[in-house]
Amino acid sequence: MRSAPLGFFDSGVGGLTVVRAAQQLLPHENIIYLGDTARVPYGSKSPQTIREFAAQDVEFLISHGVKAIVIACNTATAHALPTLRRKYKIPIVGVIESGVKAALSDPATDRVGIIATRGTIRSHAYQHALALKKTGILIHDQAAPLLVPLIEEDWLDHPATDSVLHTYLDPMVEKGIDALLLACTHYPLLIPKLKSFLPAEIRLVDSATTCAEDLKARLTKLDLLNASKKDGSLQIHLTDLSEQFEALAKRFLSRPPGKIRRAIL
Amino acid sequence: MRSAPLGFFDSGVGGLTVVRAAQQLLPHENIIYLGDTARVPYGSKSPQTIREFAAQDVEFLISHGVKAIVIACNTATAHALPTLRRKYKIPIVGVIESGVKAALSDPATDRVGIIATRGTIRSHAYQHALALKKTGILIHDQAAPLLVPLIEEDWLDHPATDSVLHTYLDPMVEKGIDALLLACTHYPLLIPKLKSFLPAEIRLVDSATTCAEDLKARLTKLDLLNASKKDGSLQIHLTDLSEQFEALAKRFLSRPPGKIRRAIL
């Protein structure tokens, strides 16, 4: 069982930012990644549909013999994690608890901004998890549906991206935040842009690294770490293959993605 | 058979602009509309996936007893129309022939600009159809993937939309075009904006009205027009129900959409 691969899934290729963090922390693990690119995005869709899609994603990974599953997608974690944990016995790790932990890692953090897809913001999953962890915390949330298309177009230097970021972020900067939670796996690609855009005292938080740490702790506790000392492999399955997704996959990963296969769910 | 409904489908709710034009020209026809909102958009996906989805959409409409089908989606017409016509006996009308006819309705038109999703532009369906119809025509095409998200966000007055339109349209305006083909069923909502944005001599062309005319001609020829003199009904089925899509449906239609049902494909 220990030598079985880990399964990661996301609505598209954004979840590869979480895979990258996991590869650094768990270099000997084999990874199977499923991106549901035929039905991407999940972030604008209803909770019921997101839960159905997420269950199909989990079934695909289980059928490929994985030992644990990472939901490398904020929208799917927000809507489907509790249901999936009830339905399946396999260990399942999401990105939200990790994101919240990362946001509160500095005890001086009292005011948190959250940007995410409309689905994630509407779920109140982050807002709820933050409020449970820290009494009296101030939360400013903002659905930011145009950021994923701008990132996928690689238009980070386009004036439209500045204009969109001003609309999304200026109100929360004016109200005052200590940290900005990047609650979508696409957003780590925005970090260089956000660093020049936001006041230096606002800490940028993404869940990828903390999620990889949580995953390692969970695997250690369950005695599921791979004993092999070889470099782990990465197998990418997408429900739709297109040049654009292959090019994006390269931007999201630090190593070449290898041969990408088409998955039928 | 004449009293059977007409079937329309689109990847989402943009195709309702074609329904609106059909309702005006064929007021006694009953219409069943399928929007594949669970898998929207089609425009960024691969030809193979688009063809599979379009075939499932057609099967859904046939199972609801329609007498003819309108592909109210440019991307699906571009990639799937020939395959669907070979596979199914039911009359199928697409939006591309209509769009080309509308673009060339003024005989002085020698230079045509096309904006569309990446999938539609890549298919070369419009470029090919224009070239077949008019020798020596000059075509400037531009994939415009950010327009649909901006329209769906209702951000037409946001500076980001101006900035995006400049990037997409300035090069073709500089090269010189007589007409701009709005080759995506979402784009009619951009018309007021484009009128103030583009030089007055550039004619804006959308396929909705011409497509309704072609549909009427086809139904007349096949003796399939509904003999009833009552107002036709509209039944909307979406594969994902969300508040956002219901609000959008209202913006795309001139009458209230009525009860929207969830379709399982």
Coordinates of C-alpha atoms in Angstrom, one line a residue:
Chain A
M1 CA 0.0 0.0 0.0
R2 CA 2.9 2.4 0.9
S3 CA 4.2 2.2 -2.7
A4 CA 0.8 3.1 -4.2
P5 CA 0.6 6.5 -5.8
L6 CA -1.0 9.6 -4.3
G7 CA -4.1 10.9 -6.2
F8 CA -4.6 14.7 -6.8
F9 CA -7.5 16.2 -8.6
D10 CA -8.6 19.7 -9.7
S11 CA -11.2 21.1 -12.1
G12 CA -8.3 22.0 -14.4
V13 CA -4.5 22.5 -14.2
G14 CA -4.3 25.0 -11.4
G15 CA -4.0 22.1 -8.9
L16 CA -0.5 21.4 -10.3
T17 CA 0.7 24.2 -8.0
V18 CA -0.2 21.9 -5.1
V19 CA 1.5 18.9 -6.9
R20 CA 4.7 21.0 -7.2
A21 CA 4.7 21.7 -3.5
A22 CA 4.1 18.0 -2.7
Q23 CA 7.0 17.0 -5.1
Q24 CA 9.4 19.2 -3.2
L25 CA 8.3 17.9 0.3
L26 CA 7.7 14.2 -0.7
P27 CA 10.1 13.6 -3.5
H28 CA 9.8 9.8 -3.4
E29 CA 6.0 9.6 -3.8
N30 CA 4.4 8.7 -7.2
I31 CA 1.6 11.0 -8.1
I32 CA -1.5 10.6 -10.3
Y33 CA -3.1 13.9 -11.2
L34 CA -6.6 14.3 -12.7
G35 CA -7.6 17.6 -14.2
D36 CA -11.2 17.8 -15.3
T37 CA -10.4 20.1 -18.2
A38 CA -13.5 19.1 -20.2
R39 CA -15.7 20.6 -17.6
V40 CA -13.5 23.4 -16.2
P41 CA -14.2 25.7 -14.5
Y42 CA -16.0 24.4 -11.4
G43 CA -15.9 27.8 -9.7
S44 CA -19.0 29.3 -11.4
K45 CA -21.1 26.2 -11.0
S46 CA -23.6 25.1 -8.4
P47 CA -22.8 23.1 -5.2
Q48 CA -24.8 20.1 -6.4
T49 CA -22.9 19.9 -9.8
I50 CA -19.5 20.4 -8.1
R51 CA -20.2 17.6 -5.7
E52 CA -21.2 15.2 -8.5
F53 CA -18.1 16.1 -10.5
A54 CA -15.8 15.7 -7.5
A55 CA -17.3 12.3 -6.7
Q56 CA -16.5 11.2 -10.3
D57 CA -13.0 12.5 -9.9
V58 CA -12.5 10.5 -6.7
E59 CA -13.8 7.3 -8.3
F60 CA -11.3 7.8 -11.2
L61 CA -8.4 8.1 -8.8
I62 CA -9.5 5.1 -6.6
S63 CA -9.8 3.0 -9.8
H64 CA -6.1 3.9 -10.4
G65 CA -5.2 2.4 -7.0
V66 CA -4.2 5.5 -5.1
K67 CA -3.5 5.3 -1.4
A68 CA -4.7 8.8 -0.5
I69 CA -6.4 11.7 -2.3
V70 CA -5.6 15.5 -2.3
I71 CA -8.4 17.8 -3.5
A72 CA -6.1 20.3 -5.1
C73 CA -9.0 22.6 -5.9
N74 CA -10.5 25.2 -3.6
T75 CA -14.0 25.1 -5.0
A76 CA -14.2 21.3 -4.8
T77 CA -12.8 21.3 -1.3
A78 CA -15.3 24.0 -0.3
H79 CA -18.4 22.1 -1.5
A80 CA -17.5 18.4 -1.6
L81 CA -14.9 17.5 1.1
P82 CA -17.3 16.6 3.9
T83 CA -19.5 14.6 1.6
L84 CA -16.5 12.8 0.0
R85 CA -15.1 11.9 3.5
R86 CA -18.4 10.4 4.5
K87 CA -18.7 8.4 1.2
Y88 CA -15.2 7.1 0.8
K89 CA -12.8 5.4 3.3
I90 CA -9.6 6.5 1.6
P91 CA -7.8 9.4 3.4
I92 CA -8.8 12.7 1.7
V93 CA -6.9 16.0 2.2
G94 CA -8.3 19.4 1.1
V95 CA -6.7 22.7 0.6
I96 CA -8.9 24.8 2.9
E97 CA -7.7 23.8 6.4
S98 CA -4.2 24.2 5.1
G99 CA -5.0 27.7 3.7
V100 CA -6.5 28.8 7.0
K101 CA -3.5 27.4 9.0
A102 CA -1.1 29.3 6.7
A103 CA -3.2 32.5 7.0
L104 CA -3.1 32.3 10.8
S105 CA 0.6 31.2 11.1
D106 CA 1.5 34.7 12.2
P107 CA -0.3 35.3 15.5
A108 CA -0.6 39.0 14.8
T109 CA -3.0 38.4 11.9
D110 CA -6.4 39.9 12.9
R111 CA -7.7 41.0 9.5
V112 CA -7.7 38.6 6.5
G113 CA -8.7 39.2 2.9
I114 CA -9.8 36.3 0.8
I115 CA -10.0 36.2 -3.0
A116 CA -11.4 33.1 -4.8
T117 CA -13.9 31.9 -7.4
R118 CA -17.5 32.8 -6.9
G119 CA -18.2 29.1 -5.8
T120 CA -15.6 29.2 -3.1
I121 CA -16.6 32.6 -1.7
R122 CA -20.3 31.6 -1.7
S123 CA -19.6 28.3 0.1
H124 CA -18.3 30.4 3.2
A125 CA -16.0 27.5 3.8
Y126 CA -12.9 29.7 4.4
Q127 CA -14.8 32.3 6.3
H128 CA -16.2 29.6 8.6
A129 CA -12.9 27.9 9.1
L130 CA -11.2 31.2 9.9
A131 CA -13.9 32.2 12.4
L132 CA -13.6 28.8 14.1
K133 CA -9.9 29.1 14.5
K134 CA -9.7 32.7 15.7
T135 CA -12.3 34.6 17.7
G136 CA -13.0 38.1 16.5
I137 CA -11.1 37.8 13.3
L138 CA -12.1 40.4 10.6
I139 CA -12.7 38.9 7.1
H140 CA -13.0 40.7 3.8
D141 CA -14.0 38.4 1.0
Q142 CA -14.1 39.0 -2.7
A143 CA -15.2 36.7 -5.6
A144 CA -12.7 37.3 -8.3
P145 CA -14.0 35.3 -11.4
L146 CA -11.9 37.2 -14.0
L147 CA -8.5 36.3 -12.5
V148 CA -8.5 32.6 -13.7
P149 CA -9.2 33.6 -17.4
L150 CA -6.5 36.4 -17.2
I151 CA -4.0 33.9 -15.7
E152 CA -4.8 31.3 -18.3
E153 CA -4.4 33.9 -21.1
D154 CA -1.0 34.8 -19.6
W155 CA -2.1 38.4 -19.5
L156 CA -0.5 39.3 -16.2
D157 CA 1.2 42.3 -17.7
H158 CA -1.8 43.5 -19.6
P159 CA -3.4 46.8 -18.3
A160 CA -6.7 44.9 -18.0
T161 CA -5.2 42.8 -15.2
D162 CA -4.3 45.9 -13.3
S163 CA -7.7 47.3 -13.8
V164 CA -9.4 44.1 -12.6
L165 CA -7.1 43.8 -9.6
H166 CA -7.9 47.4 -8.6
T167 CA -11.6 46.7 -8.6
Y168 CA -11.1 43.5 -6.6
L169 CA -8.4 44.6 -4.1
D170 CA -8.6 48.3 -3.5
P171 CA -11.7 48.1 -1.3
M172 CA -10.1 45.5 1.0
V173 CA -6.8 47.4 1.1
E174 CA -8.6 50.5 2.1
K175 CA -10.5 48.7 4.9
G176 CA -7.1 47.2 6.0
I177 CA -5.9 43.6 5.9
D178 CA -2.8 41.9 7.4
A179 CA -2.9 38.9 5.0
L180 CA -4.4 38.1 1.7
L181 CA -5.5 34.5 1.2
L182 CA -5.1 33.3 -2.4
A183 CA -7.9 30.8 -2.2
C184 CA -7.7 29.4 -5.7
T185 CA -4.9 27.1 -6.9
H186 CA -4.4 29.3 -10.0
Y187 CA -3.4 32.4 -8.0
P188 CA 0.2 31.5 -7.0
L189 CA 1.0 32.6 -10.6
L190 CA -0.2 36.0 -9.6
I191 CA 2.2 36.4 -6.6
P192 CA 5.0 38.4 -8.4
K193 CA 2.2 40.8 -9.7
L194 CA 0.5 41.1 -6.3
K195 CA 3.9 41.8 -4.6
S196 CA 4.3 44.9 -6.7
F197 CA 0.6 45.8 -6.5
L198 CA -0.1 45.6 -2.7
P199 CA 1.5 47.4 0.2
A200 CA 4.5 45.4 1.4
E201 CA 3.0 44.9 4.9
I202 CA 0.2 42.6 3.5
R203 CA 1.3 39.0 3.7
L204 CA 0.4 36.8 0.7
V205 CA -0.8 33.4 1.7
D206 CA -1.3 30.4 -0.5
S207 CA -2.3 26.9 0.6
A208 CA 0.0 24.8 -1.6
T209 CA 3.0 24.5 0.8
T210 CA 0.9 24.0 3.9
C211 CA -1.2 21.5 2.1
A212 CA 1.9 19.5 1.2
E213 CA 3.0 19.6 4.9
D214 CA -0.5 18.5 6.1
L215 CA -0.3 15.6 3.6
K216 CA 3.1 14.5 4.8
A217 CA 1.9 14.6 8.4
R218 CA -1.2 12.6 7.5
L219 CA 0.8 10.0 5.5
T220 CA 3.3 9.7 8.4
K221 CA 0.6 9.1 11.0
L222 CA -1.1 6.5 8.8
D223 CA 2.3 4.8 8.0
L224 CA 1.7 5.3 4.3
L225 CA 4.9 7.1 3.2
N226 CA 6.6 5.4 0.3
A227 CA 9.7 3.5 1.5
S228 CA 11.4 3.8 -1.9
K229 CA 14.3 6.2 -2.3
K230 CA 13.8 6.6 -6.0
D231 CA 12.4 9.9 -7.5
G232 CA 8.7 9.7 -7.6
S233 CA 6.8 9.8 -10.9
L234 CA 4.0 12.1 -12.1
Q235 CA 1.2 10.9 -14.4
I236 CA -1.1 13.6 -15.6
H237 CA -4.6 12.7 -16.9
L238 CA -6.9 15.4 -18.3
T239 CA -10.5 14.9 -19.4
D240 CA -9.9 17.2 -22.4
L241 CA -6.5 17.5 -24.1
S242 CA -5.7 20.8 -25.8
E243 CA -2.4 22.6 -26.6
Q244 CA -3.5 25.4 -24.2
F245 CA -3.8 23.0 -21.2
E246 CA -0.4 21.4 -22.0
A247 CA 1.2 24.8 -22.2
L248 CA -0.5 25.8 -18.9
A249 CA 0.6 22.6 -17.2
K250 CA 4.2 23.6 -18.0
R251 CA 3.8 27.0 -16.4
F252 CA 2.3 25.4 -13.2
L253 CA 5.0 22.8 -12.7
S254 CA 8.7 23.1 -12.1
R255 CA 9.6 19.9 -14.0
P256 CA 8.3 18.9 -17.5
P257 CA 4.9 17.2 -17.2
G258 CA 5.8 14.2 -19.5
K259 CA 3.1 12.5 -21.6
I260 CA -0.4 13.7 -20.8
R261 CA -3.2 11.2 -21.1
R262 CA -6.9 11.7 -21.8
A263 CA -9.2 10.5 -19.0
I264 CA -12.8 9.3 -19.5
L265 CA -14.8 9.7 -16.4
Chain B
M1 CA -44.8 16.5 -36.6
R2 CA -45.5 20.2 -37.4
S3 CA -46.7 20.9 -33.9
A4 CA -43.5 19.3 -32.4
P5 CA -41.1 21.8 -30.7
L6 CA -37.9 23.2 -32.2
G7 CA -34.7 22.2 -30.3
F8 CA -31.9 24.7 -29.6
F9 CA -28.7 24.0 -27.8
D10 CA -25.6 26.0 -26.7
S11 CA -22.8 25.4 -24.3
G12 CA -24.4 27.9 -22.0
V13 CA -27.0 30.7 -22.1
G14 CA -25.6 32.8 -25.0
G15 CA -27.6 30.8 -27.5
L16 CA -30.7 32.5 -26.0
T17 CA -29.9 35.5 -28.3
V18 CA -30.7 33.1 -31.2
V19 CA -33.9 31.9 -29.5
R20 CA -35.0 35.6 -29.1
A21 CA -34.6 36.2 -32.8
A22 CA -36.5 33.0 -33.6
Q23 CA -39.3 33.9 -31.3
Q24 CA -39.7 37.2 -33.2
L25 CA -39.8 35.6 -36.6
L26 CA -41.6 32.3 -35.7
P27 CA -43.9 33.4 -32.9
H28 CA -46.1 30.2 -33.0
E29 CA -43.3 27.7 -32.6
N30 CA -42.7 25.9 -29.3
I31 CA -39.0 25.9 -28.3
I32 CA -37.0 23.6 -26.1
Y33 CA -33.6 25.1 -25.2
L34 CA -30.7 23.1 -23.8
G35 CA -27.8 25.0 -22.2
D36 CA -24.8 22.8 -21.1
T37 CA -24.0 25.1 -18.2
A38 CA -22.3 22.2 -16.3
R39 CA -19.6 22.0 -18.9
V40 CA -19.6 25.6 -20.2
P41 CA -17.5 27.0 -21.9
Y42 CA -16.9 24.8 -25.0
G43 CA -14.8 27.6 -26.7
S44 CA -11.5 26.7 -25.0
K45 CA -11.9 22.9 -25.4
S46 CA -10.7 20.5 -28.0
P47 CA -12.6 19.5 -31.2
Q48 CA -13.0 15.9 -30.1
T49 CA -14.5 16.9 -26.7
I50 CA -16.8 19.5 -28.4
R51 CA -18.1 16.9 -30.8
E52 CA -18.8 14.5 -28.0
F53 CA -20.7 17.1 -26.0
A54 CA -22.6 18.3 -29.0
A55 CA -23.8 14.8 -29.9
Q56 CA -25.0 14.4 -26.3
D57 CA -26.9 17.7 -26.6
V58 CA -28.5 16.5 -29.8
E59 CA -29.6 13.2 -28.2
F60 CA -31.2 15.1 -25.4
L61 CA -33.2 17.2 -27.7
I62 CA -34.2 14.3 -29.9
S63 CA -35.4 12.4 -26.8
H64 CA -37.7 15.4 -26.2
G65 CA -39.4 15.0 -29.5
V66 CA -38.1 18.0 -31.4
K67 CA -38.7 18.3 -35.2
A68 CA -35.5 20.3 -36.0
I69 CA -32.4 21.4 -34.2
V70 CA -30.6 24.7 -34.1
I71 CA -27.0 24.7 -32.9
A72 CA -27.1 28.1 -31.2
C73 CA -23.4 28.0 -30.5
N74 CA -20.6 29.0 -32.8
T75 CA -18.0 26.7 -31.3
A76 CA -20.3 23.7 -31.6
T77 CA -21.3 24.6 -35.1
A78 CA -17.7 25.1 -36.1
H79 CA -16.6 21.7 -34.9
A80 CA -19.6 19.4 -34.9
L81 CA -22.1 20.4 -37.6
P82 CA -20.8 18.2 -40.4
T83 CA -20.5 15.1 -38.1
L84 CA -23.9 15.7 -36.6
R85 CA -25.6 16.0 -40.0
R86 CA -24.0 12.7 -41.0
K87 CA -25.1 11.0 -37.8
Y88 CA -28.7 12.2 -37.4
K89 CA -31.5 12.4 -39.9
I90 CA -33.3 15.3 -38.2
P91 CA -32.8 18.8 -39.9
I92 CA -30.0 20.7 -38.2
V93 CA -29.3 24.4 -38.7
G94 CA -26.0 26.0 -37.5
V95 CA -25.1 29.7 -37.0
I96 CA -22.1 29.9 -39.3
E97 CA -23.7 29.8 -42.7
S98 CA -26.1 32.5 -41.4
G99 CA -23.3 34.6 -40.0
V100 CA -21.4 34.5 -43.3
K101 CA -24.5 35.4 -45.3
A102 CA -25.1 38.3 -42.9
A103 CA -21.5 39.5 -43.3
L104 CA -21.7 39.4 -47.1
S105 CA -25.2 40.9 -47.3
D106 CA -23.7 44.2 -48.4
P107 CA -21.9 43.5 -51.7
A108 CA -19.3 46.2 -51.0
T109 CA -17.9 44.1 -48.1
D110 CA -14.3 43.2 -49.0
R111 CA -12.6 43.1 -45.6
V112 CA -14.2 41.2 -42.7
G113 CA -13.0 41.0 -39.1
I114 CA -14.0 38.0 -37.0
I115 CA -14.0 37.8 -33.2
A116 CA -14.9 34.5 -31.5
T117 CA -13.8 32.0 -28.9
R118 CA -10.4 30.3 -29.4
G119 CA -12.2 27.1 -30.5
T120 CA -14.2 28.8 -33.2
I121 CA -11.2 30.8 -34.6
R122 CA -9.0 27.7 -34.6
S123 CA -11.6 25.7 -36.5
H124 CA -11.3 28.1 -39.5
A125 CA -14.9 27.4 -40.2
Y126 CA -15.9 31.0 -40.7
Q127 CA -12.7 31.9 -42.6
H128 CA -13.3 28.9 -44.9
A129 CA -17.0 29.7 -45.4
L130 CA -16.3 33.3 -46.2
A131 CA -13.5 32.5 -48.6
L132 CA -15.8 30.0 -50.5
K133 CA -18.5 32.6 -50.8
K134 CA -16.4 35.6 -52.0
T135 CA -13.2 35.3 -54.0
G136 CA -10.4 37.6 -52.8
I137 CA -12.0 38.6 -49.5
L138 CA -9.6 39.8 -46.8
I139 CA -10.1 38.3 -43.3
H140 CA -8.7 39.4 -40.0
D141 CA -9.5 37.0 -37.2
Q142 CA -9.0 37.4 -33.5
A143 CA -9.6 34.9 -30.7
A144 CA -11.2 36.9 -27.9
P145 CA -11.5 34.5 -24.9
L146 CA -11.9 37.2 -22.3
L147 CA -15.1 38.7 -23.7
V148 CA -17.4 35.9 -22.5
P149 CA -16.3 36.2 -18.9
L150 CA -16.6 40.0 -19.0
I151 CA -20.1 39.8 -20.5
E152 CA -21.1 37.2 -17.9
E153 CA -19.8 39.4 -15.1
D154 CA -21.8 42.3 -16.7
W155 CA -18.6 44.4 -16.6
L156 CA -19.3 46.1 -20.0
D157 CA -18.7 49.6 -18.4
H158 CA -15.6 48.5 -16.6
P159 CA -12.3 50.0 -17.8
A160 CA -10.9 46.4 -18.1
T161 CA -13.4 45.8 -20.9
D162 CA -12.2 48.8 -22.8
S163 CA -8.6 47.7 -22.3
V164 CA -9.4 44.2 -23.6
L165 CA -11.3 45.5 -26.6
H166 CA -8.4 47.8 -27.6
T167 CA -6.1 44.8 -27.6
Y168 CA -8.4 42.6 -29.6
L169 CA -9.8 45.2 -32.0
D170 CA -7.2 48.0 -32.6
P171 CA -5.0 45.9 -34.9
M172 CA -7.9 45.0 -37.2
V173 CA -9.3 48.5 -37.2
E174 CA -5.8 49.7 -38.2
K175 CA -5.6 47.2 -41.0
G176 CA -9.1 48.2 -42.1
I177 CA -12.3 46.2 -42.0
D178 CA -15.7 46.9 -43.6
A179 CA -17.6 44.6 -41.2
L180 CA -17.0 42.9 -37.9
L181 CA -18.5 39.5 -37.5
L182 CA -19.6 38.8 -33.9
A183 CA -19.0 35.0 -34.1
C184 CA -20.1 34.1 -30.6
T185 CA -23.7 34.1 -29.4
H186 CA -22.7 36.1 -26.3
Y187 CA -21.5 39.0 -28.3
P188 CA -24.8 40.7 -29.3
L189 CA -24.8 42.0 -25.7
L190 CA -21.6 43.9 -26.6
I191 CA -23.2 45.8 -29.5
P192 CA -24.0 49.1 -27.7
K193 CA -20.4 49.1 -26.4
L194 CA -18.9 48.3 -29.8
K195 CA -21.0 51.0 -31.5
S196 CA -19.4 53.7 -29.4
F197 CA -16.0 52.0 -29.6
L198 CA -15.6 51.4 -33.4
P199 CA -15.6 53.8 -36.3
A200 CA -19.2 54.3 -37.5
E201 CA -18.4 52.9 -41.0
I202 CA -17.6 49.4 -39.6
R203 CA -20.8 47.3 -39.9
L204 CA -21.5 45.0 -36.9
V205 CA -22.8 41.6 -38.0
D206 CA -24.3 38.9 -35.8
S207 CA -25.8 35.7 -36.9
A208 CA -29.0 35.5 -34.7
T209 CA -31.4 37.2 -37.1
T210 CA -30.1 35.6 -40.2
C211 CA -30.1 32.2 -38.5
A212 CA -33.8 32.7 -37.6
E213 CA -34.5 33.5 -41.2
D214 CA -32.6 30.5 -42.5
L215 CA -34.5 28.3 -40.0
K216 CA -37.9 29.7 -41.2
A217 CA -36.9 29.0 -44.8
R218 CA -35.9 25.5 -44.0
L219 CA -39.1 24.7 -42.0
T220 CA -41.2 26.2 -44.8
K221 CA -39.4 24.1 -47.4
L222 CA -39.8 20.9 -45.3
D223 CA -43.5 21.8 -44.5
L224 CA -42.7 21.7 -40.8
L225 CA -44.1 25.1 -39.7
N226 CA -46.4 24.9 -36.8
A227 CA -50.0 25.5 -38.0
S228 CA -51.2 26.7 -34.6
K229 CA -51.9 30.5 -34.2
K230 CA -51.2 30.4 -30.4
D231 CA -48.1 32.0 -28.9
G232 CA -45.3 29.4 -28.8
S233 CA -43.8 28.3 -25.5
L234 CA -40.2 28.2 -24.4
Q235 CA -38.9 25.5 -22.1
I236 CA -35.3 26.0 -20.8
H237 CA -33.2 23.1 -19.6
L238 CA -29.7 23.7 -18.1
T239 CA -27.3 21.0 -17.1
D240 CA -26.3 23.2 -14.1
L241 CA -28.7 25.5 -12.3
S242 CA -27.2 28.5 -10.6
E243 CA -28.5 32.0 -9.8
Q244 CA -25.9 33.5 -12.1
F245 CA -27.2 31.5 -15.1
E246 CA -30.9 32.4 -14.3
A247 CA -29.9 36.1 -14.1
L248 CA -28.0 35.8 -17.4
A249 CA -30.9 34.1 -19.1
K250 CA -33.0 37.1 -18.3
R251 CA -30.5 39.4 -19.9
F252 CA -30.3 37.3 -23.1
L253 CA -34.1 37.0 -23.6
S254 CA -36.7 39.7 -24.2
R255 CA -39.5 37.8 -22.3
P256 CA -39.2 36.2 -18.8
P257 CA -37.6 32.7 -19.2
G258 CA -40.2 30.9 -17.0
K259 CA -39.3 27.9 -14.9
I260 CA -35.8 26.6 -15.7
R261 CA -35.3 22.8 -15.4
R262 CA -32.2 20.8 -14.7
A263 CA -31.2 18.4 -17.5
I264 CA -29.2 15.2 -17.0
L265 CA -27.3 14.3 -20.2

